[in-house]
Amino acid sequence: MEATKKGNSELGKILGYSLFIMLAFVGFAKFGIPLVIPELPPVEEKITGAMTQDQMVAMGDKIFHGKGTCTLCHSPVGGRAPLLDGVATRAPERIKDPRYKGKAKTGEEYIRESMKEPSTYVVAGFGKPGTNDTVSPMPQIDKGAIGLNDVEINAVIAYFQKSSGLPVTVPLPTGAAAAPAAGGAEAAAPKPAATAEEAFNKYGCVTCHKVPGIAEGGDMGPDLTKLASAAGSRKPGMSGEMYIIESISTPNAYVVKGFDPDIMPGDFAEKVTMSEMNLIVKALLGKK
Ligand code: HEC
Ligand code: HEC
């Protein structure tokens, strides 16, 4: 019963999207069809001056659940990465593991190192396939699309420490040190994406995929810069356009060879707006 309902509403969404795209291609989009799919909640916090410890923890919470894109992988669904509840408690134990090759001396340093150089220590069973847990599939979160600065990284560490009931040991930013973080926060303010590149960043697609128009991209999912030629032949009788919409709305409907199901989040249909879906599909089909 439940499953059927869900199936129907997903199908409805796919049909909705494809209808919208057909209209958009014949030029109706400029008349402004209302968007019915809700926007993501605001994920950013501005830093204007010195911060209290509680503000630092709250900022880390927001980054972890928003801009950091951490929960794309670190979530109970899919088992694509270890859950981070209690990571601050287990961090000092990680350093003592014979497989540990890093430089951290404290739990705080271990967490920072895990974020900046994920392959220094790869949690058993979570390495890239075929690397025997020596290479992490986690992107460097201070680089590329995520690009957290030092203050933001410290805020995430503060959040982990606080949620584990441990003392917060990271330095609090003063006015001057906090300033760059405020700039970063503004740059990523959430609003409907106006270009495909913006949409790929907004939803964290670049964390897992190489996508058209963006140099750096992850490799937890297939390279989407080559999809234009393949999309139309993935499923017999399904156009490339429909296939892409389905892949984004219901990732497990077709699992690309060499990849596992359940890795790609299944809730984009509820988050991506019609106009954003239109931009994404066009970009992946190589249309301008
Ligand atoms: C594309 C998927 C992905 C994203 C996005 C991601 N991670 Fe990870 N992360 C992993 C995987 C897989 C592992 C386990 C392998 C390893 O140890 O590197 C991991 C490991 C970790 C660890 C070490 C956990 C432990 O038990 O020792 C920390 C800490 C961590 N991630 C923090 C973060 C934070 C904070 C973010 C967001 C800013 C983030 N990750 C984003 C996939 C991801
Ligand atoms: C946490 C990692 C992750 C994120 C985030 C993610 N994907 Fe994926 N995606 C995958 C994996 C793994 C596959 C291959 C397995 C499958 O087919 O479901 C995939 C498959 C796809 C495919 C099918 C590709 C093909 O070659 O047939 C498309 C299209 C796609 N993703 C688009 C997107 C878009 C657009 C976004 C952002 C809105 C996104 N993905 C976000 C991991 C991810």
Coordinates of C-alpha atoms and ligand atoms in Angstrom, one line a residue:
M1 CA 0.0 0.0 0.0
E2 CA 2.6 2.5 1.2
A3 CA 5.0 1.4 -1.6
T4 CA 2.4 1.7 -4.3
K5 CA 1.5 5.2 -3.1
K6 CA 5.2 6.2 -3.2
G7 CA 5.6 4.6 -6.6
N8 CA 2.7 6.6 -8.0
S9 CA 3.8 9.9 -6.6
E10 CA 7.3 9.3 -8.0
L11 CA 5.9 8.4 -11.4
G12 CA 3.8 11.5 -11.1
K13 CA 6.9 13.6 -10.5
I14 CA 8.8 12.1 -13.4
L15 CA 5.9 12.7 -15.7
G16 CA 5.6 16.2 -14.3
Y17 CA 9.2 16.9 -14.9
S18 CA 9.1 15.6 -18.5
L19 CA 6.0 17.5 -19.3
F20 CA 7.7 20.6 -18.0
I21 CA 10.8 19.9 -20.0
M22 CA 8.8 19.4 -23.1
L23 CA 7.1 22.7 -22.5
A24 CA 10.4 24.4 -21.7
F25 CA 11.9 23.1 -25.0
V26 CA 9.1 24.6 -27.0
G27 CA 9.5 27.9 -25.2
F28 CA 6.8 28.0 -22.6
A29 CA 9.3 28.3 -19.7
K30 CA 9.7 32.0 -20.1
F31 CA 6.1 32.5 -19.0
G32 CA 7.1 31.4 -15.6
I33 CA 5.4 28.1 -14.7
P34 CA 5.1 28.1 -10.8
L35 CA 7.4 25.8 -9.0
V36 CA 5.6 23.4 -6.8
I37 CA 8.5 21.5 -5.3
P38 CA 9.8 23.1 -2.1
E39 CA 13.2 24.7 -1.8
L40 CA 15.8 23.4 0.5
P41 CA 15.8 25.2 3.9
P42 CA 18.4 27.9 4.4
V43 CA 21.7 26.3 5.4
E44 CA 24.0 29.1 6.0
E45 CA 24.9 31.2 9.0
K46 CA 26.7 34.5 8.7
I47 CA 29.5 35.3 11.0
T48 CA 29.9 38.9 11.8
G49 CA 32.4 39.0 14.7
A50 CA 33.7 37.0 17.6
M51 CA 31.7 33.9 18.4
T52 CA 30.6 32.1 21.5
Q53 CA 31.2 28.4 21.8
D54 CA 27.5 27.7 21.4
Q55 CA 27.4 29.7 18.2
M56 CA 30.4 27.8 16.9
V57 CA 28.6 24.5 17.6
A58 CA 25.4 25.7 16.0
M59 CA 27.4 26.8 12.9
G60 CA 29.1 23.3 12.7
D61 CA 25.6 21.6 12.9
K62 CA 24.4 23.8 10.0
I63 CA 27.5 23.1 7.9
F64 CA 27.3 19.4 8.6
H65 CA 23.7 19.2 7.5
G66 CA 23.9 21.7 4.7
K67 CA 26.7 23.3 2.8
G68 CA 29.3 20.6 3.9
T69 CA 27.2 18.0 2.0
C70 CA 28.4 15.5 4.7
T71 CA 25.0 13.9 5.1
L72 CA 24.9 12.9 1.4
C73 CA 27.2 10.1 2.5
H74 CA 27.2 10.1 6.3
S75 CA 23.5 9.2 6.8
P76 CA 21.7 6.1 8.1
V77 CA 20.4 5.3 4.6
G78 CA 22.6 3.4 2.1
G79 CA 25.6 2.7 4.4
R80 CA 27.9 4.6 2.0
A81 CA 29.9 6.0 4.9
P82 CA 30.3 5.4 8.6
L83 CA 27.9 7.3 10.9
L84 CA 29.6 10.1 12.7
D85 CA 27.6 9.9 16.0
G86 CA 30.3 9.6 18.6
V87 CA 33.2 10.2 16.1
A88 CA 34.8 12.5 18.7
T89 CA 34.8 9.7 21.3
R90 CA 36.3 7.1 18.9
A91 CA 38.9 9.5 17.4
P92 CA 41.6 8.9 20.0
E93 CA 41.2 5.2 19.4
R94 CA 41.7 5.6 15.7
I95 CA 45.2 7.0 16.2
K96 CA 46.3 3.9 18.1
D97 CA 45.2 1.6 15.3
P98 CA 48.2 0.0 13.6
R99 CA 46.8 1.0 10.2
Y100 CA 46.8 4.6 11.2
K101 CA 49.5 6.5 9.1
G102 CA 48.7 10.2 10.0
K103 CA 50.2 12.8 12.2
A104 CA 47.3 13.5 14.6
K105 CA 48.1 13.4 18.4
T106 CA 44.6 14.3 19.6
G107 CA 41.0 13.5 18.7
E108 CA 40.5 17.0 17.4
E109 CA 43.5 16.6 15.1
Y110 CA 42.3 13.3 13.9
I111 CA 38.9 14.7 12.9
R112 CA 40.5 17.6 11.1
E113 CA 42.9 15.3 9.3
S114 CA 40.0 12.9 8.3
M115 CA 38.3 15.9 6.6
K116 CA 41.3 17.4 4.8
E117 CA 43.2 14.1 3.9
P118 CA 40.6 11.3 4.1
S119 CA 43.0 8.6 2.8
T120 CA 45.3 9.0 5.8
Y121 CA 43.1 6.6 7.7
V122 CA 40.4 4.6 5.9
V123 CA 37.7 3.2 8.1
A124 CA 37.7 -0.6 7.5
G125 CA 35.1 -1.7 4.9
F126 CA 34.6 1.9 3.5
G127 CA 37.6 2.2 1.1
K128 CA 37.3 2.6 -2.6
P129 CA 36.4 -0.7 -4.2
G130 CA 39.6 -2.7 -5.1
T131 CA 42.0 -0.6 -2.9
N132 CA 41.8 -2.8 0.2
D133 CA 40.8 0.1 2.3
T134 CA 43.9 2.2 1.4
V135 CA 42.1 4.9 -0.6
S136 CA 39.1 6.8 0.8
P137 CA 36.2 7.8 -1.5
M138 CA 35.5 10.9 0.6
P139 CA 36.4 14.1 -1.1
Q140 CA 38.8 16.6 0.5
I141 CA 36.3 18.9 2.1
D142 CA 38.6 22.0 2.1
K143 CA 39.0 21.8 -1.7
G144 CA 36.8 21.8 -4.8
A145 CA 33.1 22.1 -4.6
I146 CA 32.7 21.9 -0.8
G147 CA 35.7 24.2 0.0
L148 CA 35.2 24.7 3.7
N149 CA 37.7 27.1 5.3
D150 CA 39.5 26.6 8.6
V151 CA 36.9 28.3 10.7
E152 CA 34.1 26.2 9.1
I153 CA 36.1 23.0 9.7
N154 CA 36.7 24.0 13.3
A155 CA 32.9 24.6 13.7
V156 CA 32.2 21.1 12.4
I157 CA 34.7 19.6 14.9
A158 CA 33.1 21.7 17.7
Y159 CA 29.7 20.2 16.7
F160 CA 31.1 16.6 16.8
Q161 CA 32.7 17.2 20.2
K162 CA 29.6 18.8 21.7
S163 CA 27.3 16.0 20.4
S164 CA 29.6 13.4 21.9
G165 CA 29.4 15.2 25.3
L166 CA 33.1 16.1 25.2
P167 CA 34.8 19.5 25.9
V168 CA 35.0 21.7 22.8
T169 CA 38.8 22.2 22.2
V170 CA 38.9 24.1 18.9
P171 CA 39.9 27.7 18.9
L172 CA 37.0 30.2 18.6
P173 CA 37.4 32.7 15.8
T174 CA 37.8 36.4 16.6
G175 CA 36.3 39.1 14.4
A176 CA 39.2 39.1 11.9
A177 CA 39.5 35.3 11.6
A178 CA 35.8 34.9 11.2
A179 CA 35.6 37.4 8.3
P180 CA 36.6 35.0 5.5
A181 CA 34.0 32.5 6.7
A182 CA 31.3 35.1 6.4
G183 CA 32.3 35.6 2.7
G184 CA 32.1 31.9 2.0
A185 CA 28.7 31.6 3.6
E186 CA 27.3 34.4 1.5
A187 CA 28.6 32.9 -1.7
A188 CA 26.6 29.7 -1.1
A189 CA 23.3 31.3 -0.1
P190 CA 20.5 29.0 -1.1
K191 CA 18.2 30.1 -3.8
P192 CA 16.9 28.4 -7.0
A193 CA 19.9 27.7 -9.1
A194 CA 20.1 29.8 -12.2
T195 CA 22.6 27.6 -14.1
A196 CA 23.2 23.9 -14.3
E197 CA 26.6 24.4 -12.6
E198 CA 24.9 26.1 -9.7
A199 CA 22.4 23.2 -9.4
F200 CA 25.3 20.6 -9.5
N201 CA 26.9 22.4 -6.6
K202 CA 23.8 23.2 -4.7
Y203 CA 22.7 19.5 -4.5
G204 CA 26.2 18.1 -4.1
C205 CA 26.2 16.2 -7.4
V206 CA 29.8 17.2 -7.8
T207 CA 30.7 15.5 -4.6
C208 CA 30.1 12.1 -6.3
H209 CA 30.1 12.9 -10.1
K210 CA 32.2 14.7 -12.7
V211 CA 29.7 17.0 -14.4
P212 CA 29.8 19.2 -17.5
G213 CA 31.2 22.7 -16.8
I214 CA 32.9 22.0 -13.5
A215 CA 36.6 20.9 -13.5
E216 CA 36.7 19.1 -10.2
G217 CA 34.3 16.3 -9.4
G218 CA 34.1 13.1 -7.3
D219 CA 34.2 9.6 -8.5
M220 CA 31.8 7.8 -6.1
G221 CA 29.3 7.9 -9.0
P222 CA 29.7 7.6 -12.8
D223 CA 31.3 10.4 -14.9
L224 CA 28.3 12.4 -16.1
T225 CA 30.3 14.4 -18.7
K226 CA 30.0 11.3 -20.9
L227 CA 26.4 10.6 -20.3
A228 CA 25.0 12.5 -23.3
S229 CA 25.9 9.8 -25.8
A230 CA 24.9 6.9 -23.5
A231 CA 21.7 8.1 -21.9
G232 CA 19.4 7.2 -24.8
S233 CA 20.5 3.6 -24.9
R234 CA 20.5 2.8 -21.1
K235 CA 17.0 1.5 -21.1
P236 CA 15.3 0.1 -24.3
G237 CA 12.4 2.4 -25.3
M238 CA 13.4 5.2 -22.9
S239 CA 14.6 8.5 -24.3
G240 CA 17.8 10.0 -22.8
E241 CA 15.9 12.8 -21.3
M242 CA 13.4 10.5 -19.5
Y243 CA 16.3 8.2 -18.4
I244 CA 18.1 11.2 -16.8
I245 CA 15.0 12.4 -15.0
E246 CA 14.4 8.9 -13.7
S247 CA 18.0 8.4 -12.6
I248 CA 17.8 11.6 -10.5
S249 CA 14.3 10.9 -9.1
T250 CA 14.6 7.2 -8.5
P251 CA 18.4 6.3 -8.7
N252 CA 17.8 2.6 -8.0
A253 CA 15.5 2.2 -11.0
Y254 CA 18.6 1.5 -13.1
V255 CA 21.9 0.8 -11.4
V256 CA 24.9 1.6 -13.6
K257 CA 27.3 -1.3 -14.1
G258 CA 30.3 -1.2 -11.8
F259 CA 28.4 0.9 -9.1
D260 CA 26.3 -0.1 -6.1
P261 CA 22.6 0.8 -5.6
D262 CA 21.6 3.0 -2.6
I263 CA 24.7 5.2 -2.8
M264 CA 23.0 8.1 -4.6
P265 CA 20.5 9.9 -2.3
G266 CA 16.8 9.0 -3.2
D267 CA 15.2 12.2 -2.2
F268 CA 16.2 14.6 -5.0
A269 CA 12.7 14.4 -6.4
E270 CA 11.5 16.3 -3.4
K271 CA 14.2 18.9 -3.4
V272 CA 15.2 19.7 -7.0
T273 CA 12.8 22.3 -8.5
M274 CA 11.3 22.0 -11.9
S275 CA 13.5 24.7 -13.3
E276 CA 16.6 23.2 -11.8
M277 CA 15.8 19.8 -13.2
N278 CA 15.4 21.4 -16.6
L279 CA 18.8 22.9 -16.4
I280 CA 20.4 19.7 -15.2
V281 CA 18.8 17.5 -17.9
K282 CA 19.8 19.9 -20.7
A283 CA 23.4 20.1 -19.4
L284 CA 23.7 16.3 -19.1
L285 CA 22.3 16.0 -22.7
G286 CA 25.0 18.4 -23.8
K287 CA 22.5 21.1 -24.8
K288 CA 23.1 24.7 -24.1
Ligands
HEC1 C1 31.1 11.3 -1.0 C2 30.8 10.8 0.3 C3 31.3 11.6 1.5 C4 31.1 12.9 1.9 C5 30.4 13.9 1.0 C6 31.7 13.1 3.1 N1 32.3 11.9 3.6 FE1 33.3 11.7 5.4 N2 33.7 9.7 4.9 C7 33.2 9.1 3.7 C8 33.6 7.7 3.8 C9 33.3 6.6 2.7 C10 34.4 7.5 5.0 C11 35.1 6.3 5.4 C12 36.4 6.1 4.8 C13 37.4 6.9 5.4 O1 37.8 6.6 6.5 O2 37.9 7.9 4.8 C14 34.4 8.9 5.6 C15 35.1 9.1 6.8 C16 34.9 10.3 7.6 C17 35.5 10.5 8.9 C18 36.3 9.5 9.7 C19 35.3 8.7 10.5 C20 35.9 7.7 11.5 O3 35.1 7.0 12.1 O4 37.1 7.7 11.7 C21 35.1 11.8 9.3 C22 35.5 12.5 10.6 C23 34.3 12.4 8.2 N3 34.2 11.4 7.2 C24 33.8 13.6 8.2 C25 33.1 14.2 7.1 C26 32.5 15.5 7.1 C27 32.6 16.5 8.3 C28 32.0 15.7 5.9 C29 31.3 17.0 5.4 C30 32.1 18.2 5.5 C31 32.2 14.5 5.1 N4 32.8 13.6 5.9 C32 31.7 14.3 3.8 C33 32.4 9.6 2.7 C34 32.1 11.0 2.6
HEC2 C1 26.5 10.2 -2.6 C2 26.9 10.2 -4.0 C3 26.0 10.7 -5.1 C4 25.4 11.9 -5.2 C5 25.4 13.1 -4.2 C6 24.7 12.0 -6.5 N1 24.9 10.8 -7.1 FE1 24.2 10.4 -9.0 N2 24.9 8.5 -8.8 C7 25.7 8.0 -7.8 C8 26.0 6.6 -8.0 C9 26.8 5.7 -7.1 C10 25.4 6.3 -9.3 C11 25.5 4.9 -10.0 C12 24.5 3.9 -9.4 C13 23.1 4.1 -9.9 O1 22.9 4.0 -11.1 O2 22.2 4.4 -9.1 C14 24.7 7.5 -9.7 C15 24.0 7.6 -11.0 C16 23.6 8.7 -11.5 C17 23.1 8.9 -12.9 C18 23.0 7.8 -13.9 C19 24.3 7.8 -14.7 C20 24.5 6.9 -15.9 O3 25.6 6.8 -16.3 O4 23.5 6.2 -16.3 C21 22.7 10.2 -13.1 C22 22.1 10.8 -14.3 C23 23.0 10.9 -11.8 N3 23.5 10.0 -10.9 C24 22.8 12.2 -11.6 C25 23.0 12.9 -10.4 C26 22.7 14.2 -10.1 C27 22.1 15.2 -11.1 C28 23.0 14.5 -8.8 C29 22.7 15.8 -8.0 C30 21.4 16.3 -8.1 C31 23.5 13.3 -8.2 N4 23.5 12.3 -9.2 C32 24.0 13.1 -6.9 C33 26.1 8.7 -6.7 C34 25.6 10.0 -6.3

